[in-house]
mmCIF file of N, CA and C in Angstrom:
data_model
loop_
_atom_site.group_PDB
_atom_site.id
_atom_site.type_symbol
_atom_site.label_atom_id
_atom_site.label_comp_id
_atom_site.label_asym_id
_atom_site.label_seq_id
_atom_site.Cartn_x
_atom_site.Cartn_y
_atom_site.Cartn_z
ATOM 1 N N UNK A 1 104.718 86.395 122.710
ATOM 2 C CA UNK A 1 103.898 86.480 121.953
ATOM 3 C C UNK A 1 103.809 86.070 120.506
ATOM 4 N N UNK A 2 102.528 85.032 120.793
ATOM 5 C CA UNK A 2 102.787 84.133 119.179
ATOM 6 C C UNK A 2 101.098 85.187 118.314
ATOM 7 N N UNK A 3 101.865 84.942 117.240
ATOM 8 C CA UNK A 3 100.585 85.178 116.770
ATOM 9 C C UNK A 3 99.850 85.137 115.847
ATOM 10 N N UNK A 4 98.770 84.798 115.834
ATOM 11 C CA UNK A 4 97.823 83.952 114.752
ATOM 12 C C UNK A 4 98.674 83.910 113.333
ATOM 13 N N UNK A 5 98.465 83.133 112.593
ATOM 14 C CA UNK A 5 99.405 83.319 111.319
ATOM 15 C C UNK A 5 97.383 83.925 110.612
ATOM 16 N N UNK A 6 97.664 84.121 109.230
ATOM 17 C CA UNK A 6 96.365 84.780 108.774
ATOM 18 C C UNK A 6 96.180 83.112 107.689
ATOM 19 N N UNK A 7 94.435 82.751 107.512
ATOM 20 C CA UNK A 7 94.399 82.336 106.151
ATOM 21 C C UNK A 7 95.673 81.773 105.258
ATOM 22 N N UNK A 8 95.467 80.679 104.807
ATOM 23 C CA UNK A 8 96.414 80.780 104.118
ATOM 24 C C UNK A 8 96.361 81.449 102.862
ATOM 25 N N UNK A 9 96.489 82.479 101.856
ATOM 26 C CA UNK A 9 96.902 83.173 101.068
ATOM 27 C C UNK A 9 98.210 84.395 102.012
ATOM 28 N N UNK A 10 98.948 83.897 102.169
ATOM 29 C CA UNK A 10 99.952 84.468 102.522
ATOM 30 C C UNK A 10 101.068 83.016 102.052
ATOM 31 N N UNK A 11 102.053 83.729 101.055
ATOM 32 C CA UNK A 11 103.370 82.884 100.539
ATOM 33 C C UNK A 11 104.500 83.231 102.063
ATOM 34 N N UNK A 12 105.802 82.603 101.724
ATOM 35 C CA UNK A 12 106.883 82.565 102.488
ATOM 36 C C UNK A 12 108.069 83.133 102.188
ATOM 37 N N UNK A 13 109.278 84.239 101.894
ATOM 38 C CA UNK A 13 110.127 83.973 101.223
ATOM 39 C C UNK A 13 111.097 83.008 102.673
ATOM 40 N N UNK A 14 112.735 82.174 102.024
ATOM 41 C CA UNK A 14 113.431 81.995 103.346
ATOM 42 C C UNK A 14 113.832 82.901 104.750
ATOM 43 N N UNK A 15 113.898 84.767 103.470
ATOM 44 C CA UNK A 15 114.395 85.299 104.565
ATOM 45 C C UNK A 15 113.572 85.120 105.416
ATOM 46 N N UNK A 16 111.987 85.073 105.889
ATOM 47 C CA UNK A 16 111.418 85.505 106.540
ATOM 48 C C UNK A 16 110.254 86.999 106.629
ATOM 49 N N UNK A 17 109.865 86.947 105.457
ATOM 50 C CA UNK A 17 109.193 87.676 105.064
ATOM 51 C C UNK A 17 108.122 86.523 104.015
ATOM 52 N N UNK A 18 107.216 87.125 104.257
ATOM 53 C CA UNK A 18 105.766 87.132 103.750
ATOM 54 C C UNK A 18 104.635 87.866 103.024
ATOM 55 N N UNK A 19 104.078 87.791 101.450
ATOM 56 C CA UNK A 19 103.612 88.321 100.336
ATOM 57 C C UNK A 19 102.667 87.999 100.327
ATOM 58 N N UNK A 20 101.499 89.013 100.486
ATOM 59 C CA UNK A 20 100.155 88.688 100.269
ATOM 60 C C UNK A 20 99.406 88.946 98.324
ATOM 61 N N UNK A 21 99.092 88.845 98.391
ATOM 62 C CA UNK A 21 99.457 89.287 96.950
ATOM 63 C C UNK A 21 97.393 89.901 96.794
ATOM 64 N N UNK A 22 97.385 91.714 96.262
ATOM 65 C CA UNK A 22 96.230 92.353 96.656
ATOM 66 C C UNK A 22 95.886 92.575 95.221
ATOM 67 N N UNK A 23 96.268 92.135 94.492
ATOM 68 C CA UNK A 23 95.598 92.430 92.836
ATOM 69 C C UNK A 23 96.270 91.981 92.359
ATOM 70 N N UNK A 24 96.792 92.090 89.975
ATOM 71 C CA UNK A 24 96.768 91.105 89.294
ATOM 72 C C UNK A 24 97.925 90.988 89.470
ATOM 73 N N UNK A 25 98.535 92.178 89.831
ATOM 74 C CA UNK A 25 100.157 92.886 89.892
ATOM 75 C C UNK A 25 100.476 93.331 90.787
ATOM 76 N N UNK A 26 99.912 93.453 91.857
ATOM 77 C CA UNK A 26 100.710 93.820 93.196
ATOM 78 C C UNK A 26 100.431 92.952 94.687
ATOM 79 N N UNK A 27 101.418 93.505 95.224
ATOM 80 C CA UNK A 27 101.188 92.283 97.337
ATOM 81 C C UNK A 27 101.644 92.803 98.364
ATOM 82 N N UNK A 28 101.449 93.171 98.855
ATOM 83 C CA UNK A 28 101.763 93.268 100.280
ATOM 84 C C UNK A 28 103.401 92.983 100.666
ATOM 85 N N UNK A 29 103.818 93.493 101.052
ATOM 86 C CA UNK A 29 105.169 92.563 102.868
ATOM 87 C C UNK A 29 105.348 93.095 103.850
ATOM 88 N N UNK A 30 105.521 92.026 104.309
ATOM 89 C CA UNK A 30 105.864 91.991 105.756
ATOM 90 C C UNK A 30 107.306 90.940 106.563
ATOM 91 N N UNK A 31 107.378 90.904 107.305
ATOM 92 C CA UNK A 31 107.856 89.712 108.287
ATOM 93 C C UNK A 31 106.495 89.185 109.103
ATOM 94 N N UNK A 32 107.875 87.550 109.355
ATOM 95 C CA UNK A 32 106.709 86.515 109.666
ATOM 96 C C UNK A 32 106.959 86.792 111.507
ATOM 97 N N UNK A 33 105.735 86.401 111.989
ATOM 98 C CA UNK A 33 105.446 86.226 113.273
ATOM 99 C C UNK A 33 107.347 85.593 113.395
ATOM 100 N N UNK A 34 107.863 84.277 112.890
ATOM 101 C CA UNK A 34 109.009 83.545 113.976
ATOM 102 C C UNK A 34 109.909 85.157 113.455
ATOM 103 N N UNK A 35 109.874 85.592 112.399
ATOM 104 C CA UNK A 35 110.878 86.341 112.648
ATOM 105 C C UNK A 35 110.967 88.121 114.236
ATOM 106 N N UNK A 36 110.081 88.134 113.307
ATOM 107 C CA UNK A 36 109.973 89.478 114.742
ATOM 108 C C UNK A 36 109.493 88.576 115.830
ATOM 109 N N UNK A 37 109.665 87.695 116.714
ATOM 110 C CA UNK A 37 109.984 87.005 118.009
ATOM 111 C C UNK A 37 111.645 86.739 117.533
ATOM 112 N N UNK A 38 112.171 86.414 116.562
ATOM 113 C CA UNK A 38 113.412 86.761 116.489
ATOM 114 C C UNK A 38 113.645 87.679 117.197
ATOM 115 N N UNK A 39 113.895 88.724 116.448
ATOM 116 C CA UNK A 39 114.030 90.150 117.148
ATOM 117 C C UNK A 39 114.315 90.147 118.398
ATOM 118 N N UNK A 40 112.419 90.347 118.449
ATOM 119 C CA UNK A 40 112.391 91.007 120.393
ATOM 120 C C UNK A 40 111.479 92.047 119.813
ATOM 121 N N UNK A 41 111.533 93.062 120.595
ATOM 122 C CA UNK A 41 110.468 94.655 121.151
ATOM 123 C C UNK A 41 111.529 94.972 119.936
ATOM 124 N N UNK A 42 110.005 95.066 118.604
ATOM 125 C CA UNK A 42 110.913 95.984 117.482
ATOM 126 C C UNK A 42 111.071 98.102 117.503
ATOM 127 N N UNK A 43 112.119 98.347 117.617
ATOM 128 C CA UNK A 43 111.678 99.917 117.512
ATOM 129 C C UNK A 43 112.483 101.300 116.878
ATOM 130 N N UNK A 44 112.786 100.755 115.490
ATOM 131 C CA UNK A 44 112.958 101.767 114.270
ATOM 132 C C UNK A 44 112.108 101.414 113.117
ATOM 133 N N UNK A 45 111.444 101.039 112.457
ATOM 134 C CA UNK A 45 112.009 100.505 110.912
ATOM 135 C C UNK A 45 112.297 101.291 109.323
ATOM 136 N N UNK A 46 113.172 100.690 108.939
ATOM 137 C CA UNK A 46 113.021 102.299 107.719
ATOM 138 C C UNK A 46 113.167 101.313 106.807
ATOM 139 N N UNK A 47 112.196 102.269 105.842
ATOM 140 C CA UNK A 47 112.042 101.590 104.871
ATOM 141 C C UNK A 47 112.072 102.313 104.141
ATOM 142 N N UNK A 48 111.624 102.104 101.787
ATOM 143 C CA UNK A 48 111.907 103.204 100.796
ATOM 144 C C UNK A 48 110.795 103.971 100.765
ATOM 145 N N UNK A 49 111.090 104.861 99.540
ATOM 146 C CA UNK A 49 109.822 105.385 99.651
ATOM 147 C C UNK A 49 109.116 105.497 98.585
ATOM 148 N N UNK A 50 107.974 105.804 98.688
ATOM 149 C CA UNK A 50 107.564 105.335 97.262
ATOM 150 C C UNK A 50 107.557 106.288 96.139
ATOM 151 N N UNK A 51 107.394 105.255 95.029
ATOM 152 C CA UNK A 51 108.684 105.229 93.919
ATOM 153 C C UNK A 51 109.926 104.452 93.062
ATOM 154 N N UNK A 52 110.139 103.924 94.580
ATOM 155 C CA UNK A 52 111.076 103.967 94.636
ATOM 156 C C UNK A 52 111.187 102.042 93.819
ATOM 157 N N UNK A 53 112.221 101.874 93.523
ATOM 158 C CA UNK A 53 112.458 100.201 92.763
ATOM 159 C C UNK A 53 113.862 99.694 93.423
ATOM 160 N N UNK A 54 112.778 98.364 93.564
ATOM 161 C CA UNK A 54 113.901 97.448 94.256
ATOM 162 C C UNK A 54 114.013 95.924 93.540
ATOM 163 N N UNK A 55 115.073 95.231 93.667
ATOM 164 C CA UNK A 55 115.043 94.155 93.404
ATOM 165 C C UNK A 55 114.659 93.300 93.949
ATOM 166 N N UNK A 56 114.807 91.715 93.699
ATOM 167 C CA UNK A 56 114.626 90.990 94.721
ATOM 168 C C UNK A 56 115.957 90.343 95.409
ATOM 169 N N UNK A 57 115.928 89.861 96.293
ATOM 170 C CA UNK A 57 116.819 89.269 97.122
ATOM 171 C C UNK A 57 118.027 90.905 97.951
ATOM 172 N N UNK A 58 118.185 92.075 96.811
ATOM 173 C CA UNK A 58 118.465 93.169 97.689
ATOM 174 C C UNK A 58 117.519 93.581 98.477
ATOM 175 N N UNK A 59 118.250 94.275 100.099
ATOM 176 C CA UNK A 59 117.376 94.670 100.942
ATOM 177 C C UNK A 59 117.015 95.990 100.953
ATOM 178 N N UNK A 60 115.497 95.953 100.998
ATOM 179 C CA UNK A 60 114.678 97.531 100.133
ATOM 180 C C UNK A 60 113.840 97.913 102.263
ATOM 181 N N UNK A 61 114.522 97.509 103.054
ATOM 182 C CA UNK A 61 115.230 98.355 104.226
ATOM 183 C C UNK A 61 115.590 97.150 105.404
ATOM 184 N N UNK A 62 115.423 98.043 106.354
ATOM 185 C CA UNK A 62 115.235 97.343 107.663
ATOM 186 C C UNK A 62 114.786 97.608 108.982
ATOM 187 N N UNK A 63 114.869 96.651 109.965
ATOM 188 C CA UNK A 63 114.248 96.117 111.433
ATOM 189 C C UNK A 63 114.604 95.782 112.032
ATOM 190 N N UNK A 64 115.466 96.928 113.179
ATOM 191 C CA UNK A 64 115.999 97.045 114.650
ATOM 192 C C UNK A 64 115.291 96.947 115.284
ATOM 193 N N UNK A 65 115.751 96.573 116.442
ATOM 194 C CA UNK A 65 115.140 96.055 117.883
ATOM 195 C C UNK A 65 115.348 95.982 119.322
ATOM 196 N N UNK A 66 114.950 95.308 119.675
ATOM 197 C CA UNK A 66 116.970 95.780 121.438
ATOM 198 C C UNK A 66 117.554 94.948 121.265
ATOM 199 N N UNK A 67 117.428 94.408 120.034
ATOM 200 C CA UNK A 67 118.579 92.734 120.011
ATOM 201 C C UNK A 67 119.561 93.031 118.667
ATOM 202 N N UNK A 68 118.668 93.808 117.880
ATOM 203 C CA UNK A 68 119.148 93.739 116.599
ATOM 204 C C UNK A 68 119.370 94.217 115.275
ATOM 205 N N UNK A 69 120.180 94.815 114.597
ATOM 206 C CA UNK A 69 119.231 95.157 112.880
ATOM 207 C C UNK A 69 118.718 94.092 111.923
ATOM 208 N N UNK A 70 118.703 93.939 111.488
ATOM 209 C CA UNK A 70 117.504 92.754 109.809
ATOM 210 C C UNK A 70 117.270 93.988 108.902
ATOM 211 N N UNK A 71 118.246 93.279 107.725
ATOM 212 C CA UNK A 71 117.549 93.701 107.144
ATOM 213 C C UNK A 71 116.415 93.267 106.824
ATOM 214 N N UNK A 72 115.802 93.758 105.524
ATOM 215 C CA UNK A 72 114.189 93.103 105.431
ATOM 216 C C UNK A 72 115.126 92.588 103.619
ATOM 217 N N UNK A 73 114.731 91.945 102.749
ATOM 218 C CA UNK A 73 114.975 92.339 101.181
ATOM 219 C C UNK A 73 113.552 91.463 100.934
ATOM 220 N N UNK A 74 114.149 92.267 100.131
ATOM 221 C CA UNK A 74 112.287 92.264 98.803
ATOM 222 C C UNK A 74 111.726 91.559 98.395
ATOM 223 N N UNK A 75 110.783 90.730 97.620
ATOM 224 C CA UNK A 75 111.548 88.903 96.927
ATOM 225 C C UNK A 75 110.644 88.422 95.665
ATOM 226 N N UNK A 76 110.801 90.159 95.155
ATOM 227 C CA UNK A 76 110.394 91.031 94.220
ATOM 228 C C UNK A 76 110.186 91.640 93.525
ATOM 229 N N UNK A 77 111.132 92.208 92.252
ATOM 230 C CA UNK A 77 111.722 92.757 91.713
ATOM 231 C C UNK A 77 110.710 94.030 91.759
ATOM 232 N N UNK A 78 110.507 95.029 91.780
ATOM 233 C CA UNK A 78 108.954 96.160 92.095
ATOM 234 C C UNK A 78 109.430 97.828 92.054
ATOM 235 N N UNK A 79 108.440 98.195 91.856
ATOM 236 C CA UNK A 79 108.860 99.239 92.283
ATOM 237 C C UNK A 79 107.451 99.247 93.372
ATOM 238 N N UNK A 80 108.024 100.865 94.946
ATOM 239 C CA UNK A 80 107.192 100.595 95.887
ATOM 240 C C UNK A 80 106.050 101.307 95.537
ATOM 241 N N UNK A 81 104.814 101.364 96.253
ATOM 242 C CA UNK A 81 102.827 101.837 96.531
ATOM 243 C C UNK A 81 102.737 102.093 96.772
ATOM 244 N N UNK A 82 103.122 101.915 97.739
ATOM 245 C CA UNK A 82 103.017 102.528 99.378
ATOM 246 C C UNK A 82 104.420 101.692 100.471
ATOM 247 N N UNK A 83 104.329 102.749 101.348
ATOM 248 C CA UNK A 83 105.113 101.680 103.101
ATOM 249 C C UNK A 83 103.824 102.726 104.213
ATOM 250 N N UNK A 84 104.158 101.341 104.929
ATOM 251 C CA UNK A 84 103.278 101.621 106.824
ATOM 252 C C UNK A 84 103.583 103.150 107.199
ATOM 253 N N UNK A 85 102.895 104.666 106.957
ATOM 254 C CA UNK A 85 103.886 105.591 107.682
ATOM 255 C C UNK A 85 103.547 105.262 108.959
ATOM 256 N N UNK A 86 102.386 104.328 109.606
ATOM 257 C CA UNK A 86 101.797 103.963 110.918
ATOM 258 C C UNK A 86 103.908 103.699 111.455
ATOM 259 N N UNK A 87 104.405 103.411 111.073
ATOM 260 C CA UNK A 87 105.769 101.932 111.944
ATOM 261 C C UNK A 87 106.462 103.457 112.572
ATOM 262 N N UNK A 88 106.612 104.516 111.598
ATOM 263 C CA UNK A 88 107.664 106.162 112.221
ATOM 264 C C UNK A 88 107.447 106.164 113.054
ATOM 265 N N UNK A 89 105.781 106.220 113.955
ATOM 266 C CA UNK A 89 105.431 106.484 115.104
ATOM 267 C C UNK A 89 105.172 105.170 116.120
ATOM 268 N N UNK A 90 105.327 104.096 115.579
ATOM 269 C CA UNK A 90 104.899 102.913 115.707
ATOM 270 C C UNK A 90 105.309 101.435 115.367
ATOM 271 N N UNK A 91 106.664 101.616 115.579
ATOM 272 C CA UNK A 91 107.654 100.149 115.273
ATOM 273 C C UNK A 91 106.985 98.629 115.259
ATOM 274 N N UNK A 92 106.399 99.339 117.193
ATOM 275 C CA UNK A 92 106.098 97.831 117.500
ATOM 276 C C UNK A 92 104.689 97.410 116.771
ATOM 277 N N UNK A 93 104.053 97.711 116.105
ATOM 278 C CA UNK A 93 103.027 97.321 115.178
ATOM 279 C C UNK A 93 103.368 96.014 114.540
ATOM 280 N N UNK A 94 104.626 95.739 114.460
ATOM 281 C CA UNK A 94 106.019 94.926 113.722
ATOM 282 C C UNK A 94 105.930 93.690 114.594
ATOM 283 N N UNK A 95 105.545 93.867 116.141
ATOM 284 C CA UNK A 95 105.430 93.737 117.137
ATOM 285 C C UNK A 95 104.325 92.597 116.525
ATOM 286 N N UNK A 96 103.060 93.851 117.895
ATOM 287 C CA UNK A 96 101.859 93.115 117.451
ATOM 288 C C UNK A 96 100.539 92.088 116.551
ATOM 289 N N UNK A 97 101.521 93.013 115.726
ATOM 290 C CA UNK A 97 100.739 92.571 114.306
ATOM 291 C C UNK A 97 101.790 92.697 113.087
ATOM 292 N N UNK A 98 101.703 91.606 113.077
ATOM 293 C CA UNK A 98 103.169 91.604 112.022
ATOM 294 C C UNK A 98 102.073 91.007 110.803
ATOM 295 N N UNK A 99 100.793 90.823 110.738
ATOM 296 C CA UNK A 99 100.471 89.993 109.267
ATOM 297 C C UNK A 99 99.550 90.868 108.952
ATOM 298 N N UNK A 100 98.893 92.486 110.033
ATOM 299 C CA UNK A 100 98.194 93.671 109.864
ATOM 300 C C UNK A 100 98.645 94.236 110.112
ATOM 301 N N UNK A 101 98.829 95.338 111.081
ATOM 302 C CA UNK A 101 98.952 96.816 111.228
ATOM 303 C C UNK A 101 100.361 96.716 111.132
ATOM 304 N N UNK A 102 101.079 95.693 111.155
ATOM 305 C CA UNK A 102 102.519 95.519 111.038
ATOM 306 C C UNK A 102 102.620 95.457 109.877
ATOM 307 N N UNK A 103 102.550 95.614 108.473
ATOM 308 C CA UNK A 103 103.050 95.291 107.230
ATOM 309 C C UNK A 103 104.381 96.271 107.044
ATOM 310 N N UNK A 104 104.423 96.242 106.199
ATOM 311 C CA UNK A 104 105.684 97.301 105.097
ATOM 312 C C UNK A 104 105.607 97.594 104.767
ATOM 313 N N UNK A 105 105.309 97.406 103.755
ATOM 314 C CA UNK A 105 104.926 97.829 101.777
ATOM 315 C C UNK A 105 104.425 97.729 101.440
ATOM 316 N N UNK A 106 104.115 97.702 99.946
ATOM 317 C CA UNK A 106 103.162 97.657 99.011
ATOM 318 C C UNK A 106 103.918 97.491 97.956
ATOM 319 N N UNK A 107 104.320 96.090 97.275
ATOM 320 C CA UNK A 107 104.736 96.719 95.942
ATOM 321 C C UNK A 107 103.890 96.642 93.898
ATOM 322 N N UNK A 108 104.228 96.718 93.314
ATOM 323 C CA UNK A 108 104.266 96.632 91.887
ATOM 324 C C UNK A 108 104.847 96.301 91.406
ATOM 325 N N UNK A 109 104.745 94.559 90.725
ATOM 326 C CA UNK A 109 105.467 94.488 89.492
ATOM 327 C C UNK A 109 104.908 95.266 87.758
ATOM 328 N N UNK A 110 105.694 94.192 86.829
ATOM 329 C CA UNK A 110 105.609 95.089 85.475
ATOM 330 C C UNK A 110 104.684 94.122 85.560
ATOM 331 N N UNK A 111 104.829 93.231 85.455
ATOM 332 C CA UNK A 111 102.889 92.531 84.588
ATOM 333 C C UNK A 111 102.499 90.942 86.275
ATOM 334 N N UNK A 112 101.687 90.410 85.238
ATOM 335 C CA UNK A 112 100.279 89.776 86.305
ATOM 336 C C UNK A 112 101.390 88.254 85.362
ATOM 337 N N UNK A 113 102.330 88.192 84.935
ATOM 338 C CA UNK A 113 102.875 86.887 84.691
ATOM 339 C C UNK A 113 104.114 87.182 84.912
ATOM 340 N N UNK A 114 104.968 88.243 85.597
ATOM 341 C CA UNK A 114 106.039 88.375 85.938
ATOM 342 C C UNK A 114 105.746 87.803 87.096
ATOM 343 N N UNK A 115 104.471 88.261 88.252
ATOM 344 C CA UNK A 115 104.152 88.389 89.100
ATOM 345 C C UNK A 115 104.562 86.395 89.637
ATOM 346 N N UNK A 116 103.140 86.293 88.715
ATOM 347 C CA UNK A 116 102.975 84.299 88.497
ATOM 348 C C UNK A 116 104.213 83.926 89.601
ATOM 349 N N UNK A 117 104.713 84.112 88.041
ATOM 350 C CA UNK A 117 106.172 83.112 87.907
ATOM 351 C C UNK A 117 106.783 83.715 89.590
ATOM 352 N N UNK A 118 107.020 84.794 90.317
ATOM 353 C CA UNK A 118 108.566 85.362 91.528
ATOM 354 C C UNK A 118 107.056 83.778 92.462
ATOM 355 N N UNK A 119 105.158 83.690 92.085
ATOM 356 C CA UNK A 119 105.515 84.074 93.757
ATOM 357 C C UNK A 119 105.812 81.902 93.072
ATOM 358 N N UNK A 120 105.804 81.628 91.688
ATOM 359 C CA UNK A 120 105.293 80.986 91.902
ATOM 360 C C UNK A 120 106.824 79.495 92.571
ATOM 361 N N UNK A 121 107.639 80.491 92.466
ATOM 362 C CA UNK A 121 109.389 79.902 93.685
ATOM 363 C C UNK A 121 109.307 80.332 95.551
ATOM 364 N N UNK A 122 108.515 80.960 95.788
ATOM 365 C CA UNK A 122 107.830 81.356 96.817
ATOM 366 C C UNK A 122 107.502 78.978 97.740
ATOM 367 N N UNK A 123 107.564 80.081 99.399
ATOM 368 C CA UNK A 123 107.280 78.328 100.015
ATOM 369 C C UNK A 123 105.538 79.203 100.344
ATOM 370 N N UNK A 124 105.412 77.477 100.453
ATOM 371 C CA UNK A 124 102.989 78.137 101.145
ATOM 372 C C UNK A 124 104.306 78.062 102.772
ATOM 373 N N UNK A 125 102.644 77.822 103.018
ATOM 374 C CA UNK A 125 103.211 78.298 105.040
ATOM 375 C C UNK A 125 103.499 76.525 105.714
ATOM 376 N N UNK A 126 103.033 75.358 104.542
ATOM 377 C CA UNK A 126 104.190 74.284 105.443
ATOM 378 C C UNK A 126 105.294 74.622 104.793
ATOM 379 N N UNK A 127 105.630 74.863 103.942
ATOM 380 C CA UNK A 127 107.169 74.949 103.060
ATOM 381 C C UNK A 127 107.787 75.918 104.826
ATOM 382 N N UNK A 128 107.304 76.760 104.602
ATOM 383 C CA UNK A 128 107.923 78.078 105.584
ATOM 384 C C UNK A 128 108.327 77.325 107.224
ATOM 385 N N UNK A 129 106.046 77.157 107.725
ATOM 386 C CA UNK A 129 106.890 75.840 108.955
ATOM 387 C C UNK A 129 108.025 74.423 108.917
ATOM 388 N N UNK A 130 108.209 74.048 108.126
ATOM 389 C CA UNK A 130 109.498 73.146 107.949
ATOM 390 C C UNK A 130 110.812 74.235 107.687
ATOM 391 N N UNK A 131 110.888 75.779 107.838
ATOM 392 C CA UNK A 131 112.153 75.818 107.967
ATOM 393 C C UNK A 131 112.564 76.296 109.335
ATOM 394 N N UNK A 132 111.497 76.573 109.993
ATOM 395 C CA UNK A 132 111.242 77.696 111.056
ATOM 396 C C UNK A 132 110.741 76.097 112.652
ATOM 397 N N UNK A 133 110.635 75.228 111.942
ATOM 398 C CA UNK A 133 110.739 74.293 113.146
ATOM 399 C C UNK A 133 112.141 74.393 113.779
ATOM 400 N N UNK A 134 111.440 73.649 115.133
ATOM 401 C CA UNK A 134 112.854 74.129 115.981
ATOM 402 C C UNK A 134 113.775 72.684 115.558
#
């Protein structure tokens, strides 16, 4: 199943996470459609708790599928301000709506300037398509 990617307001990491800016210092994170297709049917999602600090490049949780368990890497050093609790009882939302109902966490960074600098290092849709082309 292929999911339509949202309009160009997302940025991507080489580790297959997407990042959507929500405000001056906040972002929403999820895994890409490509990543969920590679995983297969998602059966469990482990996420950090609200208030946890996460570090750029470090694992912030795991997505478990019928095929494997994969780490989700934080694209930013930030504080977790929201987690998608719906995934506790419906982890398959990561497959059916990776850019909508299947989002994972929301993060807040210290300043808009640091967020701008971090986002400038990420891939745009064309750049991400370049690393996922067969």
